[in-house]
mmCIF file of N, CA and C in Angstrom:
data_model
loop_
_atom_site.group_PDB
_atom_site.id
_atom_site.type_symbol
_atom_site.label_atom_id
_atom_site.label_comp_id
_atom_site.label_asym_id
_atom_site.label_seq_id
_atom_site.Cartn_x
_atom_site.Cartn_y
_atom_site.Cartn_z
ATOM 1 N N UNK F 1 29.198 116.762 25.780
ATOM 2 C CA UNK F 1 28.479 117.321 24.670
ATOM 3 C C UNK F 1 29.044 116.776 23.370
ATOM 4 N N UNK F 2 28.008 116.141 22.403
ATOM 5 C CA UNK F 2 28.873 116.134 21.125
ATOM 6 C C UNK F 2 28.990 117.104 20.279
ATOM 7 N N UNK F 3 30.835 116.694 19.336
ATOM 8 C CA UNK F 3 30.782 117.953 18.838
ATOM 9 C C UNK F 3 29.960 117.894 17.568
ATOM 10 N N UNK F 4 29.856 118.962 16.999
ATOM 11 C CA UNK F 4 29.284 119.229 15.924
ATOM 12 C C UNK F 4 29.496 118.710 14.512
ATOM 13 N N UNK F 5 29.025 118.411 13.702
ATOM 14 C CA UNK F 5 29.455 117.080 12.467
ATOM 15 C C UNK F 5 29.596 118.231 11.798
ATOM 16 N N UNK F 6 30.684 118.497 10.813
ATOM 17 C CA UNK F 6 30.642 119.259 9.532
ATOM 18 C C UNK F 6 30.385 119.123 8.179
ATOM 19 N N UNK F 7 29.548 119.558 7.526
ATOM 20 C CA UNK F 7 29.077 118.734 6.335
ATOM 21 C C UNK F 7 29.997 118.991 5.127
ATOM 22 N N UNK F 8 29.432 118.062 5.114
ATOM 23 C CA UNK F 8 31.086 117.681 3.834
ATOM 24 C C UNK F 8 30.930 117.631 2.595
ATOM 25 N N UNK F 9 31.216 118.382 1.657
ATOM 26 C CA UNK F 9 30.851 118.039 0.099
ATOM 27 C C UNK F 9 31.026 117.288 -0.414
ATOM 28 N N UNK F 10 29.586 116.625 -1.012
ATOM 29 C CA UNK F 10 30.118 115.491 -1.936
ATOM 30 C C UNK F 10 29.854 115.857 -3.042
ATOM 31 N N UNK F 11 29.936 114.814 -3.736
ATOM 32 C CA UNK F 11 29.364 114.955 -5.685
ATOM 33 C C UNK F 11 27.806 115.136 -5.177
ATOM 34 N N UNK F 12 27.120 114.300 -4.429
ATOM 35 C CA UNK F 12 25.867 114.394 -3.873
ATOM 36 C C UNK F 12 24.974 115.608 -4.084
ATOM 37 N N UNK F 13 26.655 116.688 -3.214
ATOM 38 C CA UNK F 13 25.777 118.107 -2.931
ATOM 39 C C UNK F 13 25.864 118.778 -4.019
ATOM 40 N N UNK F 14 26.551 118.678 -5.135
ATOM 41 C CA UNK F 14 26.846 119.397 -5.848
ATOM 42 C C UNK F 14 26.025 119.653 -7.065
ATOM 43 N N UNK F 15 25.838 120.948 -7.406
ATOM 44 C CA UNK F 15 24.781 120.713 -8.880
ATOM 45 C C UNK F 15 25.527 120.319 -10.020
ATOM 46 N N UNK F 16 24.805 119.755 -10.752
ATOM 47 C CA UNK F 16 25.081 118.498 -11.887
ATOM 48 C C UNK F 16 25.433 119.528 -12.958
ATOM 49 N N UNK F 17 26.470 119.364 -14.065
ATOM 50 C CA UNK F 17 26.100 120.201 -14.947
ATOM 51 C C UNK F 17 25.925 119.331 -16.230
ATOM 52 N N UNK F 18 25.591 119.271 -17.235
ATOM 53 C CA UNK F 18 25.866 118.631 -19.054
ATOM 54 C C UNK F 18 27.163 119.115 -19.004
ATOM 55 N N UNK F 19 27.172 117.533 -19.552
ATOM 56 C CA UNK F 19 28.475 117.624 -20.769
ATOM 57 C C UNK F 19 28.092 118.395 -22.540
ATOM 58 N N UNK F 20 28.779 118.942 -22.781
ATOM 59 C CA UNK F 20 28.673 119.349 -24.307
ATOM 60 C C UNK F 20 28.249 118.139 -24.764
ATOM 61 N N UNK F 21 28.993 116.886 -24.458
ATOM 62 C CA UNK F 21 28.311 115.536 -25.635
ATOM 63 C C UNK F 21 27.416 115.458 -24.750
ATOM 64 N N UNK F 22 26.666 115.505 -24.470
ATOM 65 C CA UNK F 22 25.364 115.311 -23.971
ATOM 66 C C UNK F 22 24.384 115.205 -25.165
ATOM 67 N N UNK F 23 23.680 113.725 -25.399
ATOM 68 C CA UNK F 23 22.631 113.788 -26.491
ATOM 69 C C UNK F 23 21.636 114.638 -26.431
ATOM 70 N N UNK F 24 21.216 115.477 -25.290
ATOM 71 C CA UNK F 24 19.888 116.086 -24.935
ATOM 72 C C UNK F 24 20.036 117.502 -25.675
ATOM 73 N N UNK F 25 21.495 117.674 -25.759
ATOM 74 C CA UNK F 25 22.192 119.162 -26.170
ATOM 75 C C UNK F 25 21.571 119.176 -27.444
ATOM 76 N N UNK F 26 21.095 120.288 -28.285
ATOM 77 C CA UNK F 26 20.779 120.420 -29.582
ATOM 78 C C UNK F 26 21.783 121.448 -30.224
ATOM 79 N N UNK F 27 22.813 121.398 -31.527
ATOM 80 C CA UNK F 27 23.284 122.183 -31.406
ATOM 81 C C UNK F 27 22.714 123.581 -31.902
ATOM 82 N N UNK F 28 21.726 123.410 -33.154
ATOM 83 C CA UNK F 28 20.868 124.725 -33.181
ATOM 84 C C UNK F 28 20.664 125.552 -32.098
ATOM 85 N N UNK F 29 19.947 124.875 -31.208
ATOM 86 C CA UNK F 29 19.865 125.811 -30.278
ATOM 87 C C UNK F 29 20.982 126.755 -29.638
ATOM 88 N N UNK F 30 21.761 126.131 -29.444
ATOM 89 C CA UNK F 30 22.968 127.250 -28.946
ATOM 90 C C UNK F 30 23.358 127.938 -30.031
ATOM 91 N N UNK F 31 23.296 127.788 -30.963
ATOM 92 C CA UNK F 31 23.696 128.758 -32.464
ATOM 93 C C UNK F 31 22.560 129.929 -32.355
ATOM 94 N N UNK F 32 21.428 129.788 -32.140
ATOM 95 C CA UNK F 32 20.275 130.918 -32.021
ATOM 96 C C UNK F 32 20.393 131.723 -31.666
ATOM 97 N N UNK F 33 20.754 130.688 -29.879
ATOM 98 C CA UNK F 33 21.101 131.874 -28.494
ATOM 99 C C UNK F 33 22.205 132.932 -28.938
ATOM 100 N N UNK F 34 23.548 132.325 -29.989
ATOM 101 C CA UNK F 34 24.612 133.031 -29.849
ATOM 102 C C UNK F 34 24.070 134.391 -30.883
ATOM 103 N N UNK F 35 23.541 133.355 -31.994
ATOM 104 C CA UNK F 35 22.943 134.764 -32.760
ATOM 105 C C UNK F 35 22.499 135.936 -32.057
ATOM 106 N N UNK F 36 21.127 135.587 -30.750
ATOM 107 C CA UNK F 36 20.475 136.813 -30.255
ATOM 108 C C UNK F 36 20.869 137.564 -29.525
ATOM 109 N N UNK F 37 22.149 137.048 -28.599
ATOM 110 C CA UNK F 37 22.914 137.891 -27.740
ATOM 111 C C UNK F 37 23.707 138.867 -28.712
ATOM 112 N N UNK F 38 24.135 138.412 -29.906
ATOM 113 C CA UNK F 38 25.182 138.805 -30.598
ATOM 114 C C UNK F 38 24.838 140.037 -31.472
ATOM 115 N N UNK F 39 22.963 139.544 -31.692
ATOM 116 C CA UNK F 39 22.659 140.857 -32.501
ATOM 117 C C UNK F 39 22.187 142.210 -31.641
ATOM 118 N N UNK F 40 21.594 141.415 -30.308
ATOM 119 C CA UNK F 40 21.484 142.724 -29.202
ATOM 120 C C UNK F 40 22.628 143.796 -28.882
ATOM 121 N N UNK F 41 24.005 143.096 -28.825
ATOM 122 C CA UNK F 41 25.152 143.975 -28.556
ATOM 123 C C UNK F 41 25.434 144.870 -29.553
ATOM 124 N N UNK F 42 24.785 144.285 -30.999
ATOM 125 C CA UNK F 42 25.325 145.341 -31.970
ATOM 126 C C UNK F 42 24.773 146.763 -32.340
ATOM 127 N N UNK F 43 23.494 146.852 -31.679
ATOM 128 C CA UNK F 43 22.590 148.008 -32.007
ATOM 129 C C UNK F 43 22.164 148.053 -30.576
ATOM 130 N N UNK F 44 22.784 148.760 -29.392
ATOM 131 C CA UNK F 44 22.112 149.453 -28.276
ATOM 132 C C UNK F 44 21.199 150.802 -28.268
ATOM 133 N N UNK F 45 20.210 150.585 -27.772
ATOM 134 C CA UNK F 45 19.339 151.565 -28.052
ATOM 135 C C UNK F 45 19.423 152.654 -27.024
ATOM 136 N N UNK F 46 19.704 153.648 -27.739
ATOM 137 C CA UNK F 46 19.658 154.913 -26.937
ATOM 138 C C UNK F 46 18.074 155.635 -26.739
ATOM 139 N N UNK F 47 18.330 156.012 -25.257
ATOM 140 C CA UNK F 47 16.837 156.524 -24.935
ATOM 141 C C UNK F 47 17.062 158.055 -24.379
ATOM 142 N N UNK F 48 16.664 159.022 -24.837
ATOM 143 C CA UNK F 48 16.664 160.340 -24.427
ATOM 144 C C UNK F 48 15.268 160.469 -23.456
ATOM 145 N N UNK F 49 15.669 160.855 -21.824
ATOM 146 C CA UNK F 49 14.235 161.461 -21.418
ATOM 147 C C UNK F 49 13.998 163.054 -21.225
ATOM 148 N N UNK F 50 13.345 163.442 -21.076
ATOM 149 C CA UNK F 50 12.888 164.846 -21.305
ATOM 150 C C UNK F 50 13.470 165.179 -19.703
ATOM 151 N N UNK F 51 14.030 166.372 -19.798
ATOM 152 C CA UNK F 51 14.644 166.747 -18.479
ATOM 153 C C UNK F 51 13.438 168.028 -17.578
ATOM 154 N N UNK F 52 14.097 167.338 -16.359
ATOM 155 C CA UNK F 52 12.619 167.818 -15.488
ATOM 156 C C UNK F 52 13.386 169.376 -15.141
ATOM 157 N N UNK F 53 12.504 170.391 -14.330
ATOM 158 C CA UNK F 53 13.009 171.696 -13.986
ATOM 159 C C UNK F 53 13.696 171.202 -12.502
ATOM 160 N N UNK F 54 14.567 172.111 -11.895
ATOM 161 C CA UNK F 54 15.069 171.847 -10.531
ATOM 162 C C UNK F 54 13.896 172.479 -9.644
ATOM 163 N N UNK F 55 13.372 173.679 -10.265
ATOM 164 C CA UNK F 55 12.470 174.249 -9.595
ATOM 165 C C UNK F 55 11.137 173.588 -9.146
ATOM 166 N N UNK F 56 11.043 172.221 -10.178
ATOM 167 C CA UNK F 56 9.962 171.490 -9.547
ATOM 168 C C UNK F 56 9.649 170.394 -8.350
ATOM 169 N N UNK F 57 11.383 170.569 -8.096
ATOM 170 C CA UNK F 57 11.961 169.494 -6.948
ATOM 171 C C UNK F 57 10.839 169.098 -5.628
ATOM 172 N N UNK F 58 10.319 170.826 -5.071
ATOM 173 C CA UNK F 58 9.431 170.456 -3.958
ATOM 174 C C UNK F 58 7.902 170.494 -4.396
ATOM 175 N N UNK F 59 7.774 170.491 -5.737
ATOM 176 C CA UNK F 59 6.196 170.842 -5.989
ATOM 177 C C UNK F 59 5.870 169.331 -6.238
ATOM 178 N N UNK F 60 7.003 168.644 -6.514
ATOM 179 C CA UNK F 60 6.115 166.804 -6.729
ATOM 180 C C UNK F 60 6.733 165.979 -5.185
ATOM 181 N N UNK F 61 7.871 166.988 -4.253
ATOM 182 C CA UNK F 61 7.412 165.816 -3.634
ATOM 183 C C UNK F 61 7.152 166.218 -2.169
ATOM 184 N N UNK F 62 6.067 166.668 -1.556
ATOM 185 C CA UNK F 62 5.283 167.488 -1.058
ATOM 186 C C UNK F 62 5.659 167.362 0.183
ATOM 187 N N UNK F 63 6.226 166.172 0.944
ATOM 188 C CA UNK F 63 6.774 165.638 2.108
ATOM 189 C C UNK F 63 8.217 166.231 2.257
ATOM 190 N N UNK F 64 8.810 166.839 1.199
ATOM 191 C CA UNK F 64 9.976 167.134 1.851
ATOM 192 C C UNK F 64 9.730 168.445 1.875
ATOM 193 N N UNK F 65 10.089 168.990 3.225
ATOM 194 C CA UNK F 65 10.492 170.723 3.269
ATOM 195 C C UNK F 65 10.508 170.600 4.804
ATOM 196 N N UNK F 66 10.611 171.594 5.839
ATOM 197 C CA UNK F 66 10.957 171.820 7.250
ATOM 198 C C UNK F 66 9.533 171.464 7.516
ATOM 199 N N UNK F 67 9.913 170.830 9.202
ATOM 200 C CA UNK F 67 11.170 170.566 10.493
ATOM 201 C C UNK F 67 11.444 169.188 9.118
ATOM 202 N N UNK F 68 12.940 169.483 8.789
ATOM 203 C CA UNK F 68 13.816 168.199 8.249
ATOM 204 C C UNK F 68 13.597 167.180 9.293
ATOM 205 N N UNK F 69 13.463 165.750 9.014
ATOM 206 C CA UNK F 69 13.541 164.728 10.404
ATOM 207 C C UNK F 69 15.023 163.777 9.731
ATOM 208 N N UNK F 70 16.250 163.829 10.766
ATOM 209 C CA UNK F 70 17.407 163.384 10.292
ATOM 210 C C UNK F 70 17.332 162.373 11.228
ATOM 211 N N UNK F 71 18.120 161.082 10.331
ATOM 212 C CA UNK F 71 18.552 160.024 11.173
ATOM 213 C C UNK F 71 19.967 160.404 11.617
ATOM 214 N N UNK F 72 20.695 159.733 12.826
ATOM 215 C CA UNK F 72 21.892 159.970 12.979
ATOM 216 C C UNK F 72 22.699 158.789 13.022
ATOM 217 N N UNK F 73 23.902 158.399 12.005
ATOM 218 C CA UNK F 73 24.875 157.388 11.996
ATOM 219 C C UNK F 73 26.102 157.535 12.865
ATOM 220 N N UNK F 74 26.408 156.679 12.919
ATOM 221 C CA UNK F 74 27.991 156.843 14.279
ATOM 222 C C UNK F 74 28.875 157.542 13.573
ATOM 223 N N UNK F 75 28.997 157.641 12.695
ATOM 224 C CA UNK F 75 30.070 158.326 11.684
ATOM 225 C C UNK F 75 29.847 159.424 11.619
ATOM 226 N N UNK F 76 28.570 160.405 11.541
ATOM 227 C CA UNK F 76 27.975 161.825 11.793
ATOM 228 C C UNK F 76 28.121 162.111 12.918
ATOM 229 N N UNK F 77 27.913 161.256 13.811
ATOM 230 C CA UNK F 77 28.100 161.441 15.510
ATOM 231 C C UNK F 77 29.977 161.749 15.999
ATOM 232 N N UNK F 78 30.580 160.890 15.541
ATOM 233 C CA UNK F 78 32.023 160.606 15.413
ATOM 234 C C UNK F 78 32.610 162.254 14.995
ATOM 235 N N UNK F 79 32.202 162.170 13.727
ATOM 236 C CA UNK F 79 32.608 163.635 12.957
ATOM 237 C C UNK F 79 32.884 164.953 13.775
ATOM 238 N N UNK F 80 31.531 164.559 14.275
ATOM 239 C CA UNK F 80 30.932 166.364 14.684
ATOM 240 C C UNK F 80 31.761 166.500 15.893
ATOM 241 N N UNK F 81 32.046 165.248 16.840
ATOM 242 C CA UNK F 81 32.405 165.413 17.918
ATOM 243 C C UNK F 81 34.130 165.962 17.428
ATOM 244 N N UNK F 82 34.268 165.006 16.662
ATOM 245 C CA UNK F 82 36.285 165.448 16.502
ATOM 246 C C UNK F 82 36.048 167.002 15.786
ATOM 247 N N UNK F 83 35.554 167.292 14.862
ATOM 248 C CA UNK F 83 35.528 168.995 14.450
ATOM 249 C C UNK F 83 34.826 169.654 15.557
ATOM 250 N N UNK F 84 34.423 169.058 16.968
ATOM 251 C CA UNK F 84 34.019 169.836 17.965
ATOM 252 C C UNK F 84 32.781 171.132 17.076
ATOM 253 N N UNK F 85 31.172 170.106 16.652
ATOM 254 C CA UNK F 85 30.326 171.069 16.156
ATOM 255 C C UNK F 85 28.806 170.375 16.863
ATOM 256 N N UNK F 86 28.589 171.575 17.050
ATOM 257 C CA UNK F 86 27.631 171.504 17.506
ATOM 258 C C UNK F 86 26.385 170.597 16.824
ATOM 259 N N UNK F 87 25.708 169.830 16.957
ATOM 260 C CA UNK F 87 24.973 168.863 16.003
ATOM 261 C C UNK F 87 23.656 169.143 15.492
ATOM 262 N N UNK F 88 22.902 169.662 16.273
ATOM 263 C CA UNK F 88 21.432 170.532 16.192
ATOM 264 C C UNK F 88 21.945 171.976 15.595
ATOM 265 N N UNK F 89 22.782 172.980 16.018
ATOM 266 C CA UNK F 89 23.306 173.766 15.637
ATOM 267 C C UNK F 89 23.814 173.365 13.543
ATOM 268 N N UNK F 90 24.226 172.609 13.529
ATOM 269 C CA UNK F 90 25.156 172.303 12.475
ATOM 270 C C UNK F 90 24.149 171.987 11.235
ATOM 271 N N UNK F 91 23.209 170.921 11.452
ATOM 272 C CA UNK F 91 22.538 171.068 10.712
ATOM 273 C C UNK F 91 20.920 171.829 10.170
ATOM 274 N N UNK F 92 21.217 172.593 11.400
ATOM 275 C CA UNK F 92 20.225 174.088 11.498
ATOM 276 C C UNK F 92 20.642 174.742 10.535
ATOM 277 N N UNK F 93 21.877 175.347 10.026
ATOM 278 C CA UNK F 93 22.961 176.067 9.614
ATOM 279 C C UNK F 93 22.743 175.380 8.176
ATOM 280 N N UNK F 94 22.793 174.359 8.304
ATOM 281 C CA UNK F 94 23.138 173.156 6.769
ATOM 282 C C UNK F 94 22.012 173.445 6.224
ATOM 283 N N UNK F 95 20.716 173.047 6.537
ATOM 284 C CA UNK F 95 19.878 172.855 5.854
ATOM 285 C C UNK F 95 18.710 174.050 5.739
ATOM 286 N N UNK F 96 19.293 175.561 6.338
ATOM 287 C CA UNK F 96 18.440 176.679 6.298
ATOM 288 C C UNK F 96 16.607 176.079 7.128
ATOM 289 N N UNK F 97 16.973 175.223 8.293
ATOM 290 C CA UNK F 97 15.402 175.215 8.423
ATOM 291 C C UNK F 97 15.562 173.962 9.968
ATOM 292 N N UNK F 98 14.593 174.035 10.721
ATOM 293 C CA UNK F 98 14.426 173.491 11.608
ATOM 294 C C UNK F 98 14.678 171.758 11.406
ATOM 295 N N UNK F 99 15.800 171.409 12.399
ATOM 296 C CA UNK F 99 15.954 169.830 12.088
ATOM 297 C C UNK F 99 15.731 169.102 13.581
ATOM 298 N N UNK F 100 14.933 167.765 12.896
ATOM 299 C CA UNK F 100 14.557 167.006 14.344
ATOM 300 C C UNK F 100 15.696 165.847 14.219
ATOM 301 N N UNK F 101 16.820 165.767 15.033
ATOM 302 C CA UNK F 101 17.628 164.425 14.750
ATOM 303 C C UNK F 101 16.815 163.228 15.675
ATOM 304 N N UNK F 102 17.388 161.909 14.725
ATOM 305 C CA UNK F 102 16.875 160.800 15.222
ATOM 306 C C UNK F 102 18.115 160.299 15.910
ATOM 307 N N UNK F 103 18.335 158.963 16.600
ATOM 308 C CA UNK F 103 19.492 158.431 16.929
ATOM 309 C C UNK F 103 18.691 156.607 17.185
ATOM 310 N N UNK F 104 18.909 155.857 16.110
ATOM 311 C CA UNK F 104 18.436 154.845 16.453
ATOM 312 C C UNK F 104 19.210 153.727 17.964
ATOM 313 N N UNK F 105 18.621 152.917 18.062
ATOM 314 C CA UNK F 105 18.847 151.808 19.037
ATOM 315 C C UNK F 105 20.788 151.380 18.477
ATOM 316 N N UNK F 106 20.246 150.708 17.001
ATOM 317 C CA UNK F 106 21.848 150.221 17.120
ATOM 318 C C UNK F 106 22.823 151.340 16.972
ATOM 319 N N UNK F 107 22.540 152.369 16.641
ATOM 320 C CA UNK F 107 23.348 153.358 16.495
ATOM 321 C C UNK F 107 24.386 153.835 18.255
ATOM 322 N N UNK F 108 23.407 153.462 19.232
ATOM 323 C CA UNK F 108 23.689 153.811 20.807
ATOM 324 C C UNK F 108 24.282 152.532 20.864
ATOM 325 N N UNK F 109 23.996 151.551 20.319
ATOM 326 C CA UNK F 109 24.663 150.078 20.457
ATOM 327 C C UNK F 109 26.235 150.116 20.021
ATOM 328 N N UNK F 110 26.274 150.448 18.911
ATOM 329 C CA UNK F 110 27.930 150.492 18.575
ATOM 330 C C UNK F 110 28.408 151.758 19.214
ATOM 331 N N UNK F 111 27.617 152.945 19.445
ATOM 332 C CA UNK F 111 28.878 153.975 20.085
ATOM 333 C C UNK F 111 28.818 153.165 21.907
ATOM 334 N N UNK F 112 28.176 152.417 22.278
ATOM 335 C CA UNK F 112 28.205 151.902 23.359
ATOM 336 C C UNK F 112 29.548 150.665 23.570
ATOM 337 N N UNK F 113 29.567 149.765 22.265
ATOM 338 C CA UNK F 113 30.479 149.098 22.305
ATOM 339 C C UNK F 113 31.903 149.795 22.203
ATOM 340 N N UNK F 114 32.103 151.092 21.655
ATOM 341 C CA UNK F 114 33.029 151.486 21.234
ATOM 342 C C UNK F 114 34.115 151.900 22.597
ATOM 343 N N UNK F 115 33.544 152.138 23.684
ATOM 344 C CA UNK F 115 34.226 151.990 24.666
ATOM 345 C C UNK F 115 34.031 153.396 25.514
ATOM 346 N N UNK F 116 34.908 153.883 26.239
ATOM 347 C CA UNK F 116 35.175 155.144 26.905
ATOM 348 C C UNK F 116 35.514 156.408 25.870
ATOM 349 N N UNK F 117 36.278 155.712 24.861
ATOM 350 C CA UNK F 117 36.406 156.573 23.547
ATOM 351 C C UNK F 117 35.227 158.157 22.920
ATOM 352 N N UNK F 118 34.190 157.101 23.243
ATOM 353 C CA UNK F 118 32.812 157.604 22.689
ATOM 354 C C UNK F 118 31.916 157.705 23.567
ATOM 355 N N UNK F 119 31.865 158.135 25.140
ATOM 356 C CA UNK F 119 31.278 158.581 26.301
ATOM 357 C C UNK F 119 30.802 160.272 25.532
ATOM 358 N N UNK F 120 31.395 160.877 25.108
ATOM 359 C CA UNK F 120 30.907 162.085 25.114
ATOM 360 C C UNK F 120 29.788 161.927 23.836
ATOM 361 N N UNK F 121 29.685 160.866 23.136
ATOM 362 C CA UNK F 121 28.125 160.928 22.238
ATOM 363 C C UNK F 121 26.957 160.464 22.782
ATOM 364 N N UNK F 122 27.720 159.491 23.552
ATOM 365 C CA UNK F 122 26.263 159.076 24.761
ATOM 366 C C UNK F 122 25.923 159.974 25.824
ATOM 367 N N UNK F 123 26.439 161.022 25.565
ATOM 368 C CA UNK F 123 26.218 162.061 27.167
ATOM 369 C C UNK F 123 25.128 163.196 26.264
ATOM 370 N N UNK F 124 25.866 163.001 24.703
ATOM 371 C CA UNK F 124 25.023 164.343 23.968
ATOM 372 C C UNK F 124 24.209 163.832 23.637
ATOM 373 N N UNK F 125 23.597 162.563 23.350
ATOM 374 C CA UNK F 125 22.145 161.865 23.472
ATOM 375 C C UNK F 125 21.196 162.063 24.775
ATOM 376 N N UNK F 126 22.128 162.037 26.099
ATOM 377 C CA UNK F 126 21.076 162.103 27.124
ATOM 378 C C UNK F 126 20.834 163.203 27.388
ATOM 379 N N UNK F 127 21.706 164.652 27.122
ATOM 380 C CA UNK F 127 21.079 165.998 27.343
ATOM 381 C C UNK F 127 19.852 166.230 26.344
ATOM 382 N N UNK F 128 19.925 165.636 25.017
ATOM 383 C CA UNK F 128 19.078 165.612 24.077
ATOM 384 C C UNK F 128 17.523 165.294 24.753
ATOM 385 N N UNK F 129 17.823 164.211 24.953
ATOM 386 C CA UNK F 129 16.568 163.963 26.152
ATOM 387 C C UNK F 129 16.157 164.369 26.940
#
C-alpha cells in the first residue's frame, strides 16, 4: 500500500498579504477607516427595552406547559444514578407536572462505551421500555 503524501506548505498555499509600500495602498483611505472606527468607540449607544411581565411567560409561548417532553444527557443519567434518584420520579417533583423523558441514540452510545461502570443506566432505559 502506498503511504500517504502529506501536504506541505508552501508560499503557494499561503494567502498573500500587501506590503504597506504597496503602490495600490492609498493612504487616505486608511486615515478614514481609522477616523470611523475611532468615532464609533467614542459615543456607544445605549438602548433601553421595555421590560416584559413574568406572568406573560406562558401566554406567548403556548407550546410550553405539561406532559414536559425532556431530553436525557449522560451527565443527567450519571447524576441521578450516583445521588441514587429516581429519574421520572425526580423530575415529576421538579417540574410540578407530568414529564415524558427522551434518551437519544448517541446518548445509549456513550453510556454503552463507558463500560460495566454504567450497566445500571442501560438497564433503567430497558425497564423504561
Amino acid at each position: 500500500m502506498p503511504k500517504v503524501k502529506r501536504f506541505v506548505k508552501t508560499t503557494a498555499n499561503k494567502p498573500k498579504l500587501l506590503k504597506t509600500t504597496d503602490n495600490r495602498i492609498n493612504p487616505n483611505i486608511r486615515e478614514l477607516k481609522k477616523k470611523k472606527v475611532a468615532s464609533k468607540n467614542d459615543n456607544p449607544q445605549v438602548r433601553e427595552l421595555p421590560r416584559k411581565s413574568a406572568a406573560l411567560f406562558l401566554q406567548y409561548n403556548e407550546h410550553l406547559g405539561p406532559p414536559y417532553h425532556v431530553i436525557l444527557d449522560t451527565n443527567f443519567i450519571n447524576f441521578s444514578i450516583k445521588n441514587k434518584l429516581d429519574i421520572v420520579k425526580s423530575m415529576t417533583d421538579c417540574l410540578y407536572a407530568k414529564c415524558v423523558p427522551y434518551i437519544t441514540d448517541c446518548v445509549l452510545g456513550e453510556l454503552e462505551k463507558m463500560g460495566t461502570k454504567f450497566k445500571l443506566a442501560l438497564r433503567i432505559h430497558d425497564l423504561k421500555d
